[in-house]
Amino acid sequence: MIRLSAECEALVRREGERAFPNECCGVLLGPLLDGDGRQVEAVLPIENNREAEEQYHRFRIEAEDLMRAEKEARKQNREVLGFYHSHPDHPARPSEYDREFALPFYSYIILGVEGGRAAELTSWRLTEDRSVFNKEELLCR
């Protein structure tokens, strides 16, 4: 289960609407909770570094951006819990492309954006063998 504060949820939704018709992306920061839980306390929007003509259905976070996010997490005494991105005019489900480039452990929050308006928000975790995403319970408050 992953918890997303109302402030973080609002930021992810605004980023998805701002980036439309392209995908937005960013990093989720916060503590690991007892058991398998996570609490997102901060989100760091990242510029989508895919080629401009591919940004409508793909995103890329450069290594330098990830390193900067990891440093920021350490500075805030938090962990990098995962990533978020949007799916413009597509369901909030991971694509095969998402699975190919994802890593186990991390949470992947996906925001569906329909006609420029933020819609469904879901979270997913990749299995250890990287074969499939499992839907993760997402609590927004």
mmCIF file with all atom_site columns, C-alpha atoms in Angstrom, residues 2-110:
data_model
loop_
_atom_site.group_PDB
_atom_site.id
_atom_site.type_symbol
_atom_site.label_atom_id
_atom_site.label_alt_id
_atom_site.label_comp_id
_atom_site.label_asym_id
_atom_site.label_entity_id
_atom_site.label_seq_id
_atom_site.pdbx_PDB_ins_code
_atom_site.Cartn_x
_atom_site.Cartn_y
_atom_site.Cartn_z
_atom_site.occupancy
_atom_site.B_iso_or_equiv
_atom_site.pdbx_formal_charge
_atom_site.auth_seq_id
_atom_site.auth_comp_id
_atom_site.auth_asym_id
_atom_site.auth_atom_id
_atom_site.pdbx_PDB_model_num
ATOM 1   C CA . ILE A 1 2   ? 1.162  3.484  -0.815  1.00 0.00 ? 2   ILE A CA 1
ATOM 2   C CA . ARG A 1 3   ? -0.205 6.660  0.741   1.00 0.00 ? 3   ARG A CA 1
ATOM 3   C CA . LEU A 1 4   ? -0.156 9.940  -1.122  1.00 0.00 ? 4   LEU A CA 1
ATOM 4   C CA . SER A 1 5   ? -0.804 13.200 0.706   1.00 0.00 ? 5   SER A CA 1
ATOM 5   C CA . ALA A 1 6   ? -3.485 15.495 -0.688  1.00 0.00 ? 6   ALA A CA 1
ATOM 6   C CA . GLU A 1 7   ? -0.806 18.065 -1.524  1.00 0.00 ? 7   GLU A CA 1
ATOM 7   C CA . CYS A 1 8   ? 1.246  15.508 -3.474  1.00 0.00 ? 8   CYS A CA 1
ATOM 8   C CA . GLU A 1 9   ? -1.849 14.185 -5.257  1.00 0.00 ? 9   GLU A CA 1
ATOM 9   C CA . ALA A 1 10  ? -2.781 17.733 -6.301  1.00 0.00 ? 10  ALA A CA 1
ATOM 10  C CA . LEU A 1 11  ? 0.737  18.359 -7.634  1.00 0.00 ? 11  LEU A CA 1
ATOM 11  C CA . VAL A 1 12  ? 0.746  15.133 -9.696  1.00 0.00 ? 12  VAL A CA 1
ATOM 12  C CA . ARG A 1 13  ? -2.686 16.030 -11.139 1.00 0.00 ? 13  ARG A CA 1
ATOM 13  C CA . ARG A 1 14  ? -1.572 19.586 -11.998 1.00 0.00 ? 14  ARG A CA 1
ATOM 14  C CA . GLU A 1 15  ? 1.596  18.263 -13.659 1.00 0.00 ? 15  GLU A CA 1
ATOM 15  C CA . GLY A 1 16  ? -0.429 15.815 -15.756 1.00 0.00 ? 16  GLY A CA 1
ATOM 16  C CA . GLU A 1 17  ? -2.774 18.558 -16.938 1.00 0.00 ? 17  GLU A CA 1
ATOM 17  C CA . ARG A 1 18  ? 0.122  20.987 -17.566 1.00 0.00 ? 18  ARG A CA 1
ATOM 18  C CA . ALA A 1 19  ? 2.015  18.480 -19.712 1.00 0.00 ? 19  ALA A CA 1
ATOM 19  C CA . PHE A 1 20  ? -1.020 17.354 -21.749 1.00 0.00 ? 20  PHE A CA 1
ATOM 20  C CA . PRO A 1 21  ? -1.007 16.174 -24.546 1.00 0.00 ? 21  PRO A CA 1
ATOM 21  C CA . ASN A 1 22  ? 2.429  14.896 -23.490 1.00 0.00 ? 22  ASN A CA 1
ATOM 22  C CA . GLU A 1 23  ? 3.412  12.724 -20.565 1.00 0.00 ? 23  GLU A CA 1
ATOM 23  C CA . CYS A 1 24  ? 4.671  14.268 -17.346 1.00 0.00 ? 24  CYS A CA 1
ATOM 24  C CA . CYS A 1 25  ? 7.007  12.454 -14.965 1.00 0.00 ? 25  CYS A CA 1
ATOM 25  C CA . GLY A 1 26  ? 8.607  12.793 -11.564 1.00 0.00 ? 26  GLY A CA 1
ATOM 26  C CA . VAL A 1 27  ? 9.982  11.094 -8.472  1.00 0.00 ? 27  VAL A CA 1
ATOM 27  C CA . LEU A 1 28  ? 8.144  10.071 -5.275  1.00 0.00 ? 28  LEU A CA 1
ATOM 28  C CA . LEU A 1 29  ? 9.909  10.709 -1.957  1.00 0.00 ? 29  LEU A CA 1
ATOM 29  C CA . GLY A 1 30  ? 9.060  9.571  1.559   1.00 0.00 ? 30  GLY A CA 1
ATOM 30  C CA . PRO A 1 31  ? 9.609  6.912  4.168   1.00 0.00 ? 31  PRO A CA 1
ATOM 31  C CA . LEU A 1 32  ? 9.084  3.192  3.982   1.00 0.00 ? 32  LEU A CA 1
ATOM 32  C CA . LEU A 1 33  ? 6.480  2.185  6.572   1.00 0.00 ? 33  LEU A CA 1
ATOM 33  C CA . ASP A 1 34  ? 6.331  -0.946 8.687   1.00 0.00 ? 34  ASP A CA 1
ATOM 34  C CA . GLY A 1 35  ? 5.588  -3.984 6.574   1.00 0.00 ? 35  GLY A CA 1
ATOM 35  C CA . ASP A 1 36  ? 5.392  -3.115 2.907   1.00 0.00 ? 36  ASP A CA 1
ATOM 36  C CA . GLY A 1 37  ? 3.827  0.342  3.146   1.00 0.00 ? 37  GLY A CA 1
ATOM 37  C CA . ARG A 1 38  ? 5.062  3.637  1.761   1.00 0.00 ? 38  ARG A CA 1
ATOM 38  C CA . GLN A 1 39  ? 4.169  7.244  2.518   1.00 0.00 ? 39  GLN A CA 1
ATOM 39  C CA . VAL A 1 40  ? 4.754  9.773  -0.256  1.00 0.00 ? 40  VAL A CA 1
ATOM 40  C CA . GLU A 1 41  ? 5.538  13.067 1.464   1.00 0.00 ? 41  GLU A CA 1
ATOM 41  C CA . ALA A 1 42  ? 7.060  14.923 -1.494  1.00 0.00 ? 42  ALA A CA 1
ATOM 42  C CA . VAL A 1 43  ? 7.089  14.695 -5.275  1.00 0.00 ? 43  VAL A CA 1
ATOM 43  C CA . LEU A 1 44  ? 9.780  16.101 -7.513  1.00 0.00 ? 44  LEU A CA 1
ATOM 44  C CA . PRO A 1 45  ? 8.551  16.946 -11.007 1.00 0.00 ? 45  PRO A CA 1
ATOM 45  C CA . ILE A 1 46  ? 11.171 16.058 -13.631 1.00 0.00 ? 46  ILE A CA 1
ATOM 46  C CA . GLU A 1 47  ? 11.347 17.333 -17.173 1.00 0.00 ? 47  GLU A CA 1
ATOM 47  C CA . ASN A 1 48  ? 10.347 14.646 -19.662 1.00 0.00 ? 48  ASN A CA 1
ATOM 48  C CA . ASN A 1 49  ? 13.560 14.132 -21.646 1.00 0.00 ? 49  ASN A CA 1
ATOM 49  C CA . ARG A 1 50  ? 12.144 11.993 -24.441 1.00 0.00 ? 50  ARG A CA 1
ATOM 50  C CA . GLU A 1 51  ? 12.389 13.386 -27.941 1.00 0.00 ? 51  GLU A CA 1
ATOM 51  C CA . ALA A 1 52  ? 9.640  15.984 -28.450 1.00 0.00 ? 52  ALA A CA 1
ATOM 52  C CA . GLU A 1 53  ? 7.817  13.866 -31.041 1.00 0.00 ? 53  GLU A CA 1
ATOM 53  C CA . GLU A 1 54  ? 7.698  10.885 -28.621 1.00 0.00 ? 54  GLU A CA 1
ATOM 54  C CA . GLN A 1 55  ? 6.569  12.690 -25.469 1.00 0.00 ? 55  GLN A CA 1
ATOM 55  C CA . TYR A 1 56  ? 2.872  12.110 -26.166 1.00 0.00 ? 56  TYR A CA 1
ATOM 56  C CA . HIS A 1 57  ? 3.307  8.416  -25.247 1.00 0.00 ? 57  HIS A CA 1
ATOM 57  C CA . ARG A 1 58  ? 6.740  8.085  -23.609 1.00 0.00 ? 58  ARG A CA 1
ATOM 58  C CA . PHE A 1 59  ? 8.781  9.698  -20.869 1.00 0.00 ? 59  PHE A CA 1
ATOM 59  C CA . ARG A 1 60  ? 12.412 9.475  -19.858 1.00 0.00 ? 60  ARG A CA 1
ATOM 60  C CA . ILE A 1 61  ? 14.146 10.488 -16.640 1.00 0.00 ? 61  ILE A CA 1
ATOM 61  C CA . GLU A 1 62  ? 17.845 11.094 -17.222 1.00 0.00 ? 62  GLU A CA 1
ATOM 62  C CA . ALA A 1 63  ? 20.433 9.589  -14.873 1.00 0.00 ? 63  ALA A CA 1
ATOM 63  C CA . GLU A 1 64  ? 21.467 13.073 -13.733 1.00 0.00 ? 64  GLU A CA 1
ATOM 64  C CA . ASP A 1 65  ? 17.872 13.858 -12.743 1.00 0.00 ? 65  ASP A CA 1
ATOM 65  C CA . LEU A 1 66  ? 17.586 10.599 -10.809 1.00 0.00 ? 66  LEU A CA 1
ATOM 66  C CA . MET A 1 67  ? 20.892 11.289 -9.034  1.00 0.00 ? 67  MET A CA 1
ATOM 67  C CA . ARG A 1 68  ? 19.646 14.786 -8.119  1.00 0.00 ? 68  ARG A CA 1
ATOM 68  C CA . ALA A 1 69  ? 16.422 13.246 -6.748  1.00 0.00 ? 69  ALA A CA 1
ATOM 69  C CA . GLU A 1 70  ? 18.392 10.708 -4.686  1.00 0.00 ? 70  GLU A CA 1
ATOM 70  C CA . LYS A 1 71  ? 20.527 13.506 -3.217  1.00 0.00 ? 71  LYS A CA 1
ATOM 71  C CA . GLU A 1 72  ? 17.396 15.500 -2.402  1.00 0.00 ? 72  GLU A CA 1
ATOM 72  C CA . ALA A 1 73  ? 15.849 12.443 -0.724  1.00 0.00 ? 73  ALA A CA 1
ATOM 73  C CA . ARG A 1 74  ? 18.955 11.967 1.447   1.00 0.00 ? 74  ARG A CA 1
ATOM 74  C CA . LYS A 1 75  ? 18.978 15.674 2.307   1.00 0.00 ? 75  LYS A CA 1
ATOM 75  C CA . GLN A 1 76  ? 15.333 15.374 3.439   1.00 0.00 ? 76  GLN A CA 1
ATOM 76  C CA . ASN A 1 77  ? 16.018 12.058 5.239   1.00 0.00 ? 77  ASN A CA 1
ATOM 77  C CA . ARG A 1 78  ? 13.608 10.321 2.845   1.00 0.00 ? 78  ARG A CA 1
ATOM 78  C CA . GLU A 1 79  ? 13.767 7.470  0.334   1.00 0.00 ? 79  GLU A CA 1
ATOM 79  C CA . VAL A 1 80  ? 13.123 7.415  -3.401  1.00 0.00 ? 80  VAL A CA 1
ATOM 80  C CA . LEU A 1 81  ? 9.932  5.328  -3.328  1.00 0.00 ? 81  LEU A CA 1
ATOM 81  C CA . GLY A 1 82  ? 9.169  5.366  -7.017  1.00 0.00 ? 82  GLY A CA 1
ATOM 82  C CA . PHE A 1 83  ? 8.021  7.448  -9.935  1.00 0.00 ? 83  PHE A CA 1
ATOM 83  C CA . TYR A 1 84  ? 4.892  8.964  -11.410 1.00 0.00 ? 84  TYR A CA 1
ATOM 84  C CA . HIS A 1 85  ? 3.939  9.679  -14.965 1.00 0.00 ? 85  HIS A CA 1
ATOM 85  C CA . SER A 1 86  ? 0.814  10.432 -16.955 1.00 0.00 ? 86  SER A CA 1
ATOM 86  C CA . HIS A 1 87  ? -0.979 8.632  -19.777 1.00 0.00 ? 87  HIS A CA 1
ATOM 87  C CA . PRO A 1 88  ? -2.627 11.285 -21.983 1.00 0.00 ? 88  PRO A CA 1
ATOM 88  C CA . ASP A 1 89  ? -5.946 9.979  -23.326 1.00 0.00 ? 89  ASP A CA 1
ATOM 89  C CA . HIS A 1 90  ? -5.070 6.448  -22.208 1.00 0.00 ? 90  HIS A CA 1
ATOM 90  C CA . PRO A 1 91  ? -5.997 4.394  -19.154 1.00 0.00 ? 91  PRO A CA 1
ATOM 91  C CA . ALA A 1 92  ? -3.962 4.660  -15.948 1.00 0.00 ? 92  ALA A CA 1
ATOM 92  C CA . ARG A 1 93  ? -2.464 1.201  -16.491 1.00 0.00 ? 93  ARG A CA 1
ATOM 93  C CA . PRO A 1 94  ? 1.177  0.383  -17.241 1.00 0.00 ? 94  PRO A CA 1
ATOM 94  C CA . SER A 1 95  ? 2.037  -0.315 -20.852 1.00 0.00 ? 95  SER A CA 1
ATOM 95  C CA . GLU A 1 96  ? 4.362  -3.056 -22.058 1.00 0.00 ? 96  GLU A CA 1
ATOM 96  C CA . TYR A 1 97  ? 6.949  -0.314 -22.590 1.00 0.00 ? 97  TYR A CA 1
ATOM 97  C CA . ASP A 1 98  ? 6.515  0.741  -18.937 1.00 0.00 ? 98  ASP A CA 1
ATOM 98  C CA . ARG A 1 99  ? 7.135  -2.870 -17.837 1.00 0.00 ? 99  ARG A CA 1
ATOM 99  C CA . GLU A 1 100 ? 10.251 -3.227 -19.975 1.00 0.00 ? 100 GLU A CA 1
ATOM 100 C CA . PHE A 1 101 ? 11.909 -0.200 -18.369 1.00 0.00 ? 101 PHE A CA 1
ATOM 101 C CA . ALA A 1 102 ? 10.636 -0.536 -14.796 1.00 0.00 ? 102 ALA A CA 1
ATOM 102 C CA . LEU A 1 103 ? 12.479 -1.986 -11.825 1.00 0.00 ? 103 LEU A CA 1
ATOM 103 C CA . PRO A 1 104 ? 11.159 -4.061 -8.916  1.00 0.00 ? 104 PRO A CA 1
ATOM 104 C CA . PHE A 1 105 ? 10.843 -2.368 -5.510  1.00 0.00 ? 105 PHE A CA 1
ATOM 105 C CA . TYR A 1 106 ? 9.677  1.002  -6.827  1.00 0.00 ? 106 TYR A CA 1
ATOM 106 C CA . SER A 1 107 ? 6.065  2.170  -6.949  1.00 0.00 ? 107 SER A CA 1
ATOM 107 C CA . TYR A 1 108 ? 4.825  3.495  -10.281 1.00 0.00 ? 108 TYR A CA 1
ATOM 108 C CA . ILE A 1 109 ? 1.949  5.927  -9.978  1.00 0.00 ? 109 ILE A CA 1
ATOM 109 C CA . ILE A 1 110 ? 0.132  6.515  -13.260 1.00 0.00 ? 110 ILE A CA 1
#
